[in-house]
XYZ file of C-alpha atoms in Angstrom:
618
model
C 59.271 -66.483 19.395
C 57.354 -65.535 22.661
C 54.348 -67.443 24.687
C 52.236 -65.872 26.896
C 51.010 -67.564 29.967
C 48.503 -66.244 31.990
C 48.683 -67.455 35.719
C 46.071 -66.272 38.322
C 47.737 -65.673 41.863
C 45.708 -64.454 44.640
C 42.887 -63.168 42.660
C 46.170 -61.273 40.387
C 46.995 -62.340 36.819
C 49.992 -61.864 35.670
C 51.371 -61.656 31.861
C 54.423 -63.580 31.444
C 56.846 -63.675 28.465
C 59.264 -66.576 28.081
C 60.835 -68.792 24.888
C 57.985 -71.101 23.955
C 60.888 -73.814 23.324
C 61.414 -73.366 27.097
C 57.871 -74.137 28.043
C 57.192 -77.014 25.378
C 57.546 -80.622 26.092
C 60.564 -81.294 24.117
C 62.862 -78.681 25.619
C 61.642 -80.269 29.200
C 62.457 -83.379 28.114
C 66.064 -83.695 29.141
C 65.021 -82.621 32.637
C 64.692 -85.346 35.358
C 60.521 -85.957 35.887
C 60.680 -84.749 39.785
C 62.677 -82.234 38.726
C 61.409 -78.572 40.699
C 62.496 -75.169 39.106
C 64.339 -72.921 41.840
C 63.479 -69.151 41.018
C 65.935 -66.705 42.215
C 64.954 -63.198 42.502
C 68.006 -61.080 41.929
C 68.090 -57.308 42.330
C 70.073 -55.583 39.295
C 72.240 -53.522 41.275
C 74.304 -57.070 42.533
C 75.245 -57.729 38.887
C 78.658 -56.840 39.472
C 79.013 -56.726 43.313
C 82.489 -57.521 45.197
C 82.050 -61.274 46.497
C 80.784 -61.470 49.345
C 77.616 -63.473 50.784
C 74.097 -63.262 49.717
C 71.255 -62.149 52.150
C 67.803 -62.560 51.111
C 64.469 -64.895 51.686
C 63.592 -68.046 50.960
C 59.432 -67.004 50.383
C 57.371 -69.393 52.572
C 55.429 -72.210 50.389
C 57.328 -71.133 47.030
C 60.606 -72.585 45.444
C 62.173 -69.473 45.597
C 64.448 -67.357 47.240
C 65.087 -63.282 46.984
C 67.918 -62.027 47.002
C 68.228 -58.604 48.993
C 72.320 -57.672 49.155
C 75.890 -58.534 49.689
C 77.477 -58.744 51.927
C 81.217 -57.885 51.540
C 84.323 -59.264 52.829
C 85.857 -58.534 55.428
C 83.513 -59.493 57.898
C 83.214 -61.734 60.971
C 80.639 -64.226 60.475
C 79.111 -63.497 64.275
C 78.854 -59.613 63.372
C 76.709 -60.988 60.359
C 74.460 -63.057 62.560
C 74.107 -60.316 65.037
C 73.327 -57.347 62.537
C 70.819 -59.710 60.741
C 69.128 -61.274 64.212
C 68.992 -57.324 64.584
C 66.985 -56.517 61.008
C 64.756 -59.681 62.051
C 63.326 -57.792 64.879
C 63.270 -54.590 63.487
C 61.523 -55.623 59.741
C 59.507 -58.926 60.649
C 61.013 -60.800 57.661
C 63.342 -63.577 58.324
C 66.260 -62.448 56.637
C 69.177 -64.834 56.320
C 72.266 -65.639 54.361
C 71.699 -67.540 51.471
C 74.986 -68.452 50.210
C 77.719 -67.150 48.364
C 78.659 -64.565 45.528
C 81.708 -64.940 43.751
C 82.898 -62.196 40.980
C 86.810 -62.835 40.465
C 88.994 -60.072 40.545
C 92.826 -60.040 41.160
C 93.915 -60.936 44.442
C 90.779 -62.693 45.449
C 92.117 -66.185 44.768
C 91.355 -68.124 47.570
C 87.924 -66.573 48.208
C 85.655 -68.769 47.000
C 86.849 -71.535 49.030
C 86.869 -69.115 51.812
C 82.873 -68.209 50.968
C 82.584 -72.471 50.424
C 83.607 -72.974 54.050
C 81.330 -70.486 55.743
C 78.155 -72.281 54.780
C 79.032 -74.348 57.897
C 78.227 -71.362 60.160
C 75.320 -70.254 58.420
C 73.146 -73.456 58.019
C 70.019 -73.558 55.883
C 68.398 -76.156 53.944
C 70.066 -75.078 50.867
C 73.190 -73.072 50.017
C 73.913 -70.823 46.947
C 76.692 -70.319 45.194
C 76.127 -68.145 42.575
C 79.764 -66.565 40.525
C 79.588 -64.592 37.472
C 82.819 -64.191 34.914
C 83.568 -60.520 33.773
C 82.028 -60.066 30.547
C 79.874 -62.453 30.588
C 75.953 -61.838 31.308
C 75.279 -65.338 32.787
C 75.654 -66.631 36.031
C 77.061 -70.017 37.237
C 74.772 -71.142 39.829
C 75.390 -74.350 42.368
C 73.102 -75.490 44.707
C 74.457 -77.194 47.942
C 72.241 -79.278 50.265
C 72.201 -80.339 53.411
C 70.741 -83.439 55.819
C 68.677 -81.355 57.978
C 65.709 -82.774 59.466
C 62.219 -82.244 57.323
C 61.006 -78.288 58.015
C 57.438 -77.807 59.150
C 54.691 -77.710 56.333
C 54.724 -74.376 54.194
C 58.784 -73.835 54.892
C 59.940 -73.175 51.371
C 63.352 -74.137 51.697
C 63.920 -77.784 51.500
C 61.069 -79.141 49.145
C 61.778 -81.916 47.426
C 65.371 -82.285 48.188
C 65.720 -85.561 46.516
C 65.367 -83.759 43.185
C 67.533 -81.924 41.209
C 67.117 -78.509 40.890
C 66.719 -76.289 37.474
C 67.339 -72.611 38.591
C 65.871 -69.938 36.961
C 67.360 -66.310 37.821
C 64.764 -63.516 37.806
C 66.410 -60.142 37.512
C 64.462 -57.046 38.966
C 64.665 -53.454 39.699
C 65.140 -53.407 43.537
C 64.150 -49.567 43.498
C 61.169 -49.715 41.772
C 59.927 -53.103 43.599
C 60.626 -51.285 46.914
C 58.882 -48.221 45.925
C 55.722 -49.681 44.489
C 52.459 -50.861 45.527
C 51.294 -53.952 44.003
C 47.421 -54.136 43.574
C 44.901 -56.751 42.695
C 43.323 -57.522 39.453
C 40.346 -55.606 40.741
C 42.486 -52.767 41.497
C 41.390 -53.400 45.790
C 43.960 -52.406 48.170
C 47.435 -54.021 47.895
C 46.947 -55.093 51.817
C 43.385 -56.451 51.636
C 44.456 -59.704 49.263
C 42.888 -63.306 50.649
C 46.017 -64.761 50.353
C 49.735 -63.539 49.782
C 51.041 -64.735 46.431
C 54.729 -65.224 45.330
C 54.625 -61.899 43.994
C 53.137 -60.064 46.851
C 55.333 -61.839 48.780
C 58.331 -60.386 46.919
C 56.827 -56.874 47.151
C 56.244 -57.040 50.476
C 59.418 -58.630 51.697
C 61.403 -56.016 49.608
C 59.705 -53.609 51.034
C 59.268 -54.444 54.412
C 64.059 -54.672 54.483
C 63.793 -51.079 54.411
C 66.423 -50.790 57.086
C 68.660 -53.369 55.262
C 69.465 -50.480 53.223
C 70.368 -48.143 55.308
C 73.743 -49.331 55.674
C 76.387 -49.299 52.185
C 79.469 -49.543 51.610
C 80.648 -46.324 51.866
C 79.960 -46.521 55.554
C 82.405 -46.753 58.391
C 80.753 -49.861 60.285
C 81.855 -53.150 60.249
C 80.030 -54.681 57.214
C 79.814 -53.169 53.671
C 76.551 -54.120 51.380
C 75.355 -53.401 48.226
C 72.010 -53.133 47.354
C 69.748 -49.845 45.871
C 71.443 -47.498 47.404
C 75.043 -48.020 47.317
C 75.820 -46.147 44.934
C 73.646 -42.903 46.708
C 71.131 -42.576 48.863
C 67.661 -41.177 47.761
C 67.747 -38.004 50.417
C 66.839 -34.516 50.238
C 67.440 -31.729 52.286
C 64.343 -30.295 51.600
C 62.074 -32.793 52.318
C 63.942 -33.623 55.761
C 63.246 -30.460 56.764
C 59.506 -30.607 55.847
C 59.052 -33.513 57.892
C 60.742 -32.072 60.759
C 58.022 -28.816 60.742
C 55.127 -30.688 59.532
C 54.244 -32.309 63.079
C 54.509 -28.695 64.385
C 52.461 -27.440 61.802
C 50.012 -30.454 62.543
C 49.173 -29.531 65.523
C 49.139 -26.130 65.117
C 46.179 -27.025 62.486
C 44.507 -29.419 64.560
C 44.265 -26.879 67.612
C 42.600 -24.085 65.225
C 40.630 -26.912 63.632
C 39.257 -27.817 66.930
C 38.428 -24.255 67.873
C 36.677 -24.404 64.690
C 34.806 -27.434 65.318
C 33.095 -26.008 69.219
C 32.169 -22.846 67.540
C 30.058 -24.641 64.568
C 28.682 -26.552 67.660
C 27.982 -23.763 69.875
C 24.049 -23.497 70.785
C 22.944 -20.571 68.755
C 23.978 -22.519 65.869
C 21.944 -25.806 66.350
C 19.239 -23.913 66.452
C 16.545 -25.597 64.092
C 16.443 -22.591 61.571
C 20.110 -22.288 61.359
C 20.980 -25.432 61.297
C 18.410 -25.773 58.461
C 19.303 -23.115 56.386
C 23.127 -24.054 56.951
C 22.360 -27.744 55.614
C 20.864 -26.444 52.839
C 23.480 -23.846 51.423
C 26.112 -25.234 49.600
C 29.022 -23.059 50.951
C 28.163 -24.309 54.507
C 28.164 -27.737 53.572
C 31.313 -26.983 51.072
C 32.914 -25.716 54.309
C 31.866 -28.903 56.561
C 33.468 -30.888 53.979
C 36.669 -29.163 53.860
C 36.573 -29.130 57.596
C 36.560 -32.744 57.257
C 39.544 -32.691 55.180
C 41.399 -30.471 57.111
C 41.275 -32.674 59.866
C 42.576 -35.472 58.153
C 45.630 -34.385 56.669
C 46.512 -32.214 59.579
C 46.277 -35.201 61.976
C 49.900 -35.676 63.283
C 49.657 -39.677 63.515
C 51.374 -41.318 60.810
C 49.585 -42.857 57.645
C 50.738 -46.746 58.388
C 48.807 -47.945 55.478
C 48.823 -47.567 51.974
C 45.675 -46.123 51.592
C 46.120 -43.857 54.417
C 48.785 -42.785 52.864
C 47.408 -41.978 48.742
C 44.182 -40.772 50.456
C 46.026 -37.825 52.399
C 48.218 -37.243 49.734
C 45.440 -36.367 47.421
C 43.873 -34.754 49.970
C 46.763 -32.429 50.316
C 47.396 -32.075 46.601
C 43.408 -31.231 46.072
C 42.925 -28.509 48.769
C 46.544 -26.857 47.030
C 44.700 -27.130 43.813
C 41.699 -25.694 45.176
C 43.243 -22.874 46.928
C 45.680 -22.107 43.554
C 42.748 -21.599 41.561
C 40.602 -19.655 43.962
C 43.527 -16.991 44.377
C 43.741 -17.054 40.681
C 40.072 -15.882 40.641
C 40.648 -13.517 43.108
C 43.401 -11.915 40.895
C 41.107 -11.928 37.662
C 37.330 -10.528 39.940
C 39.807 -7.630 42.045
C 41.348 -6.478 38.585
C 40.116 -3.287 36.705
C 36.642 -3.628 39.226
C 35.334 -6.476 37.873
C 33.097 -6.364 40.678
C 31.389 -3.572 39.978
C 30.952 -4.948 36.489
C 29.399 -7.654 37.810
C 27.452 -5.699 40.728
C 25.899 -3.238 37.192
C 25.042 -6.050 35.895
C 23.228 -8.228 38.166
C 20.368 -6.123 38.303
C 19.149 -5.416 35.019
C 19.607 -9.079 34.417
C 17.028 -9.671 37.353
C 15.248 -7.183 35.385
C 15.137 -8.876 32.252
C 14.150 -12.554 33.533
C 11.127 -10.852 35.855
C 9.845 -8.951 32.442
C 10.488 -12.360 30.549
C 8.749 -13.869 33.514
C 5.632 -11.261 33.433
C 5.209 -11.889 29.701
C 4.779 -15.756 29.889
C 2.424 -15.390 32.011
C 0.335 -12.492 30.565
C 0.650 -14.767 27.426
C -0.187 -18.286 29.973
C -3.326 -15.686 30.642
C -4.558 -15.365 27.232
C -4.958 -18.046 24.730
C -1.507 -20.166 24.990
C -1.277 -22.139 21.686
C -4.358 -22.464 20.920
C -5.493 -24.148 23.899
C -9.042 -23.262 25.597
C -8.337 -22.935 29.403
C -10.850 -22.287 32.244
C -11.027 -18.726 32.426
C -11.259 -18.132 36.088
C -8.461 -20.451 37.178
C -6.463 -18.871 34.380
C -6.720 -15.494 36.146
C -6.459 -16.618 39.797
C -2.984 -18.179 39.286
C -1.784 -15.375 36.645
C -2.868 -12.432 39.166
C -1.033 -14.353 41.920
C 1.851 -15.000 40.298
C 2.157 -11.762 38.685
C 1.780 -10.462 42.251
C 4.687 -12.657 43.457
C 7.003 -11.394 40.591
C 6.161 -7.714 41.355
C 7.282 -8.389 45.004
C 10.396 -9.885 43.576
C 11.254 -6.951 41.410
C 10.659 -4.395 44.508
C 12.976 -6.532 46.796
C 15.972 -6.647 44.034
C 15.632 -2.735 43.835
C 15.423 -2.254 47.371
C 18.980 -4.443 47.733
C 20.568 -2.924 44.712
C 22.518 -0.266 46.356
C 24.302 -2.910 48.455
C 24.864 -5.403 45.584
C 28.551 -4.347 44.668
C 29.399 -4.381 48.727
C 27.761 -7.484 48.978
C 29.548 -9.018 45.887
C 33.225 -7.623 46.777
C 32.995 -9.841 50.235
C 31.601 -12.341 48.678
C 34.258 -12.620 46.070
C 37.249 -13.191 49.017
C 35.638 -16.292 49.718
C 37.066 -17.482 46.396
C 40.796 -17.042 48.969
C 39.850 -20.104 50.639
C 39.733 -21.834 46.967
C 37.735 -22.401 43.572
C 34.787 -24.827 45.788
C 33.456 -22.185 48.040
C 33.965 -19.921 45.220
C 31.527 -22.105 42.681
C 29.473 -23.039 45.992
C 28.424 -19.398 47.091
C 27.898 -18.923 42.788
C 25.682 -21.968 43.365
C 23.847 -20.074 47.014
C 23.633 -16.611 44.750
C 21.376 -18.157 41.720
C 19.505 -20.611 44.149
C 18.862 -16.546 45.877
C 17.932 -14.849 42.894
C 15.936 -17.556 41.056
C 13.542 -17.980 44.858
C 10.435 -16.724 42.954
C 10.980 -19.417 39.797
C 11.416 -22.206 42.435
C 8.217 -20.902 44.689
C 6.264 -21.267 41.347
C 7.613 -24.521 40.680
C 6.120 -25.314 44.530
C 2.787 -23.768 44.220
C 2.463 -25.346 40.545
C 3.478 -28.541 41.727
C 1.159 -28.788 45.114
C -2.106 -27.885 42.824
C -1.468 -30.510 40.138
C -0.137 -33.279 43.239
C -3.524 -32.402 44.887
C -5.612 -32.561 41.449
C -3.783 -36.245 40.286
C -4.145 -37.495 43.668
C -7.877 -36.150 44.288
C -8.426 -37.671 40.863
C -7.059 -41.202 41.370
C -8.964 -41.608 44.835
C -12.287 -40.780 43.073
C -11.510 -43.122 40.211
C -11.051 -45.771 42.805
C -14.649 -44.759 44.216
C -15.779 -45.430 40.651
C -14.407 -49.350 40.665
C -15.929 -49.373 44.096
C -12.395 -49.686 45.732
C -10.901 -47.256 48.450
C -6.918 -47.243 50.040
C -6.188 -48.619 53.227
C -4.028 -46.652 55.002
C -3.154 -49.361 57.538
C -2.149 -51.766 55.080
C -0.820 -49.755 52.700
C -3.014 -51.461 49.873
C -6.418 -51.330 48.049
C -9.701 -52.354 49.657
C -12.782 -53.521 48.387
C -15.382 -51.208 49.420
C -19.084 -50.573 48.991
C -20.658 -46.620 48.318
C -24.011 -45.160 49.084
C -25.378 -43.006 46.216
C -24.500 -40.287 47.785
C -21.190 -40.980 48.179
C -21.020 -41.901 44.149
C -22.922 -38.723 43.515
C -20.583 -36.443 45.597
C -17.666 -38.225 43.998
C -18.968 -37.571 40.680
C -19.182 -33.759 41.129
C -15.716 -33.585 41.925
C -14.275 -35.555 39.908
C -16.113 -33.183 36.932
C -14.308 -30.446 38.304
C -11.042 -31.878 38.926
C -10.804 -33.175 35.854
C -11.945 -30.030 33.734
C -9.342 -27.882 35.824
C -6.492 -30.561 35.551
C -5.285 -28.793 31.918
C -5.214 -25.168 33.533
C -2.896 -26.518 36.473
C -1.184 -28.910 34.213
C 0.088 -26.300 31.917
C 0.982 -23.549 34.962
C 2.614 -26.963 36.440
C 4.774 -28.230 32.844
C 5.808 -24.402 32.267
C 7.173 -23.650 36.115
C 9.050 -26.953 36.337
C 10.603 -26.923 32.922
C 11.728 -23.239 33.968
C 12.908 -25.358 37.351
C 14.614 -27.953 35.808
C 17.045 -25.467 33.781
C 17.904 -23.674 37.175
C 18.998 -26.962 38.378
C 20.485 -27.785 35.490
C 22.980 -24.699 36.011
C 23.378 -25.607 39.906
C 24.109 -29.035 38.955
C 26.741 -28.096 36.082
C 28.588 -26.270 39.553
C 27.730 -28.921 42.106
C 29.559 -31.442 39.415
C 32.722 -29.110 39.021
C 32.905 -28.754 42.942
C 32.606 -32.541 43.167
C 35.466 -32.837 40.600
C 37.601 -31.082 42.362
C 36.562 -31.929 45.519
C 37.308 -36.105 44.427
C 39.732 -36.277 41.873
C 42.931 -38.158 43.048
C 45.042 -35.636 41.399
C 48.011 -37.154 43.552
C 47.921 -40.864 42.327
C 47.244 -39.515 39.013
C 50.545 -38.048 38.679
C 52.277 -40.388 40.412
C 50.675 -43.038 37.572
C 52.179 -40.468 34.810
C 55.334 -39.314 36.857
C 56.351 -43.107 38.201
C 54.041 -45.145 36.946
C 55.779 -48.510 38.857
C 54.752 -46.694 41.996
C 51.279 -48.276 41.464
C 51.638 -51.356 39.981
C 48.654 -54.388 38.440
C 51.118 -56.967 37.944
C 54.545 -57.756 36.401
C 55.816 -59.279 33.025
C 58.708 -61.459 32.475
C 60.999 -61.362 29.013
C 64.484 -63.343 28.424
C 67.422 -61.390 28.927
C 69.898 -64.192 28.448
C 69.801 -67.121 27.609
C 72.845 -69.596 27.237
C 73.523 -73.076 26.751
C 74.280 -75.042 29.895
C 73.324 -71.661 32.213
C 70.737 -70.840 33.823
C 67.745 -68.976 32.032
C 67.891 -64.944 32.896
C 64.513 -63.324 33.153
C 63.807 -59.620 33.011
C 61.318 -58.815 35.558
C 59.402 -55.606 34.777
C 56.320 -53.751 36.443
C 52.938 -53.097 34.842
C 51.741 -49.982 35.873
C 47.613 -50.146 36.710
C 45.366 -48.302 34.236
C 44.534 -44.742 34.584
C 40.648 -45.861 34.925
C 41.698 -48.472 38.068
C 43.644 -45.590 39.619
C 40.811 -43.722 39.108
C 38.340 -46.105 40.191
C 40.707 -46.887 43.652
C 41.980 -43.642 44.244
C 38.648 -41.084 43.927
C 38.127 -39.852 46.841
C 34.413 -39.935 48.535
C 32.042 -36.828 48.055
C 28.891 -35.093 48.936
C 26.345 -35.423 46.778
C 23.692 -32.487 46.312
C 21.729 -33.758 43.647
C 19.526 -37.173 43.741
C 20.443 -40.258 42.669
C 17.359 -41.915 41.821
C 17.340 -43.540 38.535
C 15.660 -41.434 35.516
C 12.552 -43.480 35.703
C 12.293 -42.673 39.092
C 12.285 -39.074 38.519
C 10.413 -38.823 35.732
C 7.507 -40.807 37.829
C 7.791 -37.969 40.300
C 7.741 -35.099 37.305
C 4.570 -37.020 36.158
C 3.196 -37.235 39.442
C 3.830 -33.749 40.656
C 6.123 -34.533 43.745
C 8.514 -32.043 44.214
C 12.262 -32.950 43.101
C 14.395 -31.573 45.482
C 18.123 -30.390 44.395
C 19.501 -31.405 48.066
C 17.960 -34.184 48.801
C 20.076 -37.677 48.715
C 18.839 -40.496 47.729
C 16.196 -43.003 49.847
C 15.327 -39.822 51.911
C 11.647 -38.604 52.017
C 10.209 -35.526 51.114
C 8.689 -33.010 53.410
């Protein structure tokens, strides 16, 4: 039978599983009442260590203590102070020996008094001795104390030493606590908590001992440990040699990257059409962006911080993505002249949407539905936009010899990956739909002007005007001539408003599936472009790397012993990971909310596809 407890640390909860007879009053009862539980953090791979001494942390503020390694004998107890004064000023952490470790073996009689007598040299508030019989799963634990004078406030290791002390041994996977990250409940960065908790303070002193286990063993010096790696190091020759030619490589990148950089900010390209046109074509900004990146991952200082770390990892991982798929498209457009498939086909498709095009408007022309419109304005805007498509037509014809040429150096872009591949797609139908989105513009200015010219004359009507200066209506008072003037034109406003309106609702519905399309690309770009494909697979691959929390179950529990505890890592949600790992975009397409926009379809301001949100329109 199982409780869980829910306890909130530093803004992390974390689930923990122990016997509900352990947590009720009755199995408490023996206990004395200023009794204080002693949590010792042991790493698996001690179970059945030589004896030897026990190096750890007692965590500042807690009742507990981590255990890190053993140390085995032989050893001199001054070469132990020295090597860990040594791992104090490389690793920050105040590493010390905690006490003994006793597993008898044959011809180790006399060692535990020998272990006994060294907590003399090594002084601390408390001493451990912790033995363990073969073929048993408990340990025996013994906690020594000392009169030492009181430690400053938030020391950790004599609290309450008038008490007696109820151990409870917490085992855990020293691998997979120094290889993850341990997050928040709100998935922030592992480094940006308020406050360190117990368990981030076990993370982060595992972690942070990193050079406590570099030396094993199996090594010639003059102490032997065990810890993670004693029984083989993680190494591989492969990925040594990578990080020997990546600063090369680095810099190598950085120099053509900086090249890169003064020629997109030479003169001739600042110049205000250029730079215009450039910020408006998606494969120059697609190309900015990737610049960007670039830059980033091919910057030789080291990633110090977590996030540093995911963010150029994902990075890397999305621009080999990128590039895999682009020379995959590449492969599929240069086989069996696709291109000049494509290149046949382009035109007669132009073809086909100007005739379409010419039709709808012979038929806008005419009677459309049923509806009566006013007969001269219903010819003016047909003619001219009939005109318009004509010119269209002529300037696809006059191009379509150079299509195919055009299209087979276009398609090498798709080298440099998938993005600029689905961003010059995105440049080539904003090119050949120009005439739809010019009669979007022209439809949109006429019924803008009409709805605006008609709500300033309704205002004359109520005998109110807008001040410009104050940006608000005005009481003000109109001569007849004024009202009769007003009157006239807001007749003929209103009369035209359902030829314009119905040019206007056709051209932007025609608009609005062009965007659609551009936006259906812009979106796969983006995908691309900011999905953390790296901490993704790391979540599925090793999902302890990223860790929410941790959960606690009995191992072993034995009368008269102290309680074992299974420590084990809860790996953060594919949505958090998501959520903390995406990686910031571009955005081509507004953000305003659909009320917003559909005020601005109503209104006749244009919607432009580039435009981000909270900037103004032209």
């Amino acid at each position: 039978m199982h409780a869980v407890l829910l306890a909130s640390q530093g803004n992390t909860c974390y689930a923990v599983h122990v016997l509900s007879s352990f947590v009720t009053r009755s199995a408490l009862g023996d206990w004395p009442q200023r009794a204080m539980v002693l949590k010792i953090f042991f790493p698996q791979c001690c179970n059945l260590a030589d004896s030897g001494l026990l190096v750890g942390r007692w965590l500042p503020g807690q009742q507990s203590a981590v255990v890190l390694a053993v140390i085995h004998f032989p050893f001199i107890p001054a070469q132990v102070k020295n090597y860990l004064g040594e791992l104090r000023s490389q690793t920050q952490v105040d590493l010390a020996v905690l006490g003994s470790w006793s597993l008898p073996k044959d011809g180790q009689e006399g060692m535990d008094s020998f272990l006994e007598d060294l907590s003399a040299i090594f002084p601390r508030g408390r001493w451990l001795k912790l033995s363990r019989e073969v073929g048993r799963r408990g340990f025996s634990c013994q906690v020594v104390r000392r009169d030492t004078p009181p430690a400053p406030e938030g020391a950790g290791d004599d609290t309450d030493c008038d008490a007696e002390d109820k151990v409870i041994f917490i085992h855990y996977d020293q691998r997979k606590v120094m290889l993850a990250e341990l997050h928040d409940a709100d998935g922030h960065d592992p480094g940006a908590q308020a406050g360190p908790s117990e368990l981030h303070e076990l993370f982060w002193t595992v972690a942070q001992s990193q050079p406590l286990y570099h030396l094993d063993r199996y090594d010639d010096g003059p102490l032997k440990l065990t810890h993670w790696q004693s029984d083989g190091r993680e190494a591989s020759i492969v990925a040594e040699l990578v990080k020997q030619a990546s600063v090369p490589v680095c810099l190598l990148f950085t120099c053509m990257l900086s090249l890169w950089n003064r020629l997109l900010n030479a003169s001739i390209l600042n110049v205000w059409p250029v730079r215009f046109v450039s910020s408006k074509l998606s494969t120059c900004v697609q190309l900015s962006y990737r610049t960007d990146h670039l830059q980033t991952i091919s910057s030789p200082s080291r990633a110090v911080r977590h996030t540093e770390f995911m963010r150029k990892a994902n990075i890397f991982v999305s621009f080999l993505l990128d590039v895999a798929l682009g020379l995959l498209l590449v492969s599929w457009l240069y086989r069996e002249n696709r291109i000049g498939w494509l290149a046949n086909t382009l035109v007669p498709a132009a073809d086909h949407v100007a005739k379409e095009l010419q039709e709808l408007l012979q038929w806008l022309m005419g009677v459309p539905a049923g509806l009566k419109m006013n007969r001269a304005l219903d010819q003016v805007l047909g003619r001219f936009f009939l005109y318009h498509i004509h010119l269209w037509i002529s300037y696809i014809h006059l191009l379509s010899p150079f299509i195919e040429m055009i299209l087979w150096y276009l398609g090498l872009t798709a080298c440099l990956g998938l993005t600029f591949a689905l961003s010059v797609l995105s440049d080539i139908v904003a090119l050949l739909t120009f005439h739809i989105y010019c009669f979007y513009v022209y439809g949109a200015r006429l019924y803008c002007l009409k709805i605006y010219g008609l709500s300033a004359l309704w205002r004359l009507f109520r005998g109110k005007k807008w001040n410009v200066l104050r940006q608000r209506v005005d009481s003000c008072s109109y001569d007849l001539d004024q009202l009769f003037i007003g009157t006239l034109l807001f007749t003929i406003l209103l009369f035209l408003l359902p030829t314009s309106a119905l040019y206007y609702l056709v051209f932007t519905l025609l608009r609005l599936v062009v965007v659609l399309f551009q936006g259906v690309i812009h979106l796969s770009v983006d995908l691309i472009n900011s999905f953390p494909l790296f901490a993704v697979g790391l979540r599925v691959c090793r999902p302890y790397r990223l860790a929410e929390g941790v959960k606690f179950r009995v191992l072993c529990k034995e009368s008269g012993k102290p309680l074992h505890l299974m420590m084990e890592i809860n790996p953060l949600k594919l949505s958090k990971v998501l959520k903390s790992y995406r990686m910031p975009t571009y955005s081509c397409y507004p953000r305003d909310s659909w009320w917003a926009l559909c005020k601005k379809l109503f209104v006749g301001e244009l919607v432009y596809p580039w435009r981000h949100k909270g900037s103004k329109a032209d």
